[in-house]
Phi, psi and omega in degrees: 000164175280146178301129178200099182210105183250351188206185181241021186218340178290163187310129184270130181246321180221148183207153172253131180246133182291177181226137177260002188305318186295343180293335183305317184281352185247014188300330181288341182263356194264144166217170182254113182247161178300145188251311191205151169226156181225154187290333186285317186236348186072010183295146178227147177231188184226166166204162185282123182257140173257001181285157179242013186279343183251115180275144179195163176299321177302314182291321181296332182261011192294337182255014169298144184307320181293325179291319179299315180296320180297311182294324178298318179294315178302317183293317178300319180289325177295315179300317179299318182290322178298319178294329175295324176298315179302317181297317182293321177297316180297321178300333180267016175078017182263131176285126184249119174262154180230152177287165172298147176289152176290124182299140177303137178087352177279103185243344184208155176226164180213149171236177177299341186247349180197163169235150183204163171289177180245125176263130179298155183281081181256303181273076189293336185297337190286317191258009177217142176236121176262122179231099180067247181256021184236132169268123176241114174279119185276154180286120190295154178255357177231132179299323180303338187247018187300321184254018187301322183291347176299331180284353177258003185306313180301320179294312181297321179298320179298317178292323178298317179297333180274000174119000182290149166283153181214113186232142173244123175296159182308128181280125183287150173294324178061039165287172182301327184274005174284338188263144174297118183297340179293346179300331178298321184281331185269001172055058175234072189286006166283356169247121185301140181212083179304132185285329179231081185301137179248145177290152178218146175295349179261009180299134175234003184089190181300142184232160175294127174212134178194154176258150175301333180286357170281354191245147176240125185259127179222080179062243182274005181245141176235123180254125188240125176278121182244117183235359178202171182297330175297315177298320184298319177295320178294322176300315179302318180297313181299317182299317180288318183295324186265002183305129180092344179247323180225150171266124185252123185249134179266129177242127188268111165053046170298314170226180176281350178198263188287150182235003188275010164238021180239315176223124184227116175284116182273329176190167179303123179095357182224127178242139168265123185237145172292323185208144181300335180294346177301327183304327182296339182268346189271160174305148185307320184297334180276345185287347177265000179287155171295146180236145174244116180239099181288156174296154176303139180296152180275169182297331181283354179282352185229153171300144177258132184256132190277150170048245185261017173298152180296129182242103179290156189261330189274127177266007192265000185297337182288350170288352178280065185273169177234118178277130176271333170197190186287352180238354189234128186229130173278124187226148176299128184292345180276343186268079187297324182294319180291318177303311182296319181296315180295320179295323177296334179265013172089011179269147171272125184258131172257102183281134181222139181287136177203090194284308192256039182294332179288332177282323185264000171062027182214132172258198184295324178291317180300319187282354189233164176219105184280125187251336178224116169231164185278343184288163180235202183278062181286157176259087183281349182259007180292000000 
């Protein structure tokens, strides 16, 4: 089919699902670092980092035998659950595309300005933004993920041959001085923040950097969460590039980065929110929509990690749902409170297992990139 994706709720026809396979070969390099914080609750979550720029007791002990065994088990279960997601999507008649596998032995990459490990293409939502008939590769915020979209080339090429636009935002140099130094203080390590910045002959100052998961798509409108100067530059680029085709709205610091487990449009007129206070950050036209605010999930909704196993703090990742249409939502089968809340509001829930989402910092929306939906450039904010 031709690329067509303007929203996150009209009937889904085609999707790209990430892969966790490549993490197996990198288990010795991995530790679990803080992922995100948000202004409303201060909640923080985790995901597995392959970067070495942040020192911690957790990282220093990452290759102890018990830690290696622990991460290996988590990874095997994550891979199993991702394949389960693919099966459920296929059962609902949705075409599922997959990225290229990480080549064996590929452990590091380098550019003229930095070297980094390689993160497998799992959280696909971050480095690509689909807007209507256009693929936009966003400027990455982590060096480990600089070349991640290369593993999606076959999928993107097929859509391009069928008529899609294909654009890459300016690729950052990503020297230490490319990053807003305040990121160190706001604890959002999904945005790189070197603790001791070093000068480089390739320094150009702050650069545009942003993830697709900072954005909310609503037909002809794009809402962008801007929390630092890197985001602000990327917002300016998007606003100019999309002028005349989309209305681009700036939202100030709802979170330090991603918003797709904070505000989720389930269908026209209905929003799933982490907290009712989210409405204060949204464009005026959205404040009159119906809202669904589930109770905080209980302790039994998540795996419990023993003793000194990494224990993530944020319980909100399960709001990172994936709508199959305006009435059907894929939800983690362990999150009973969210399942019950959505059913009470008339939604059909498709329960799917996803055990270690708090460790890997990704729900169903994070792991996917919807490329074909039936909706168009509707004016949902009228």
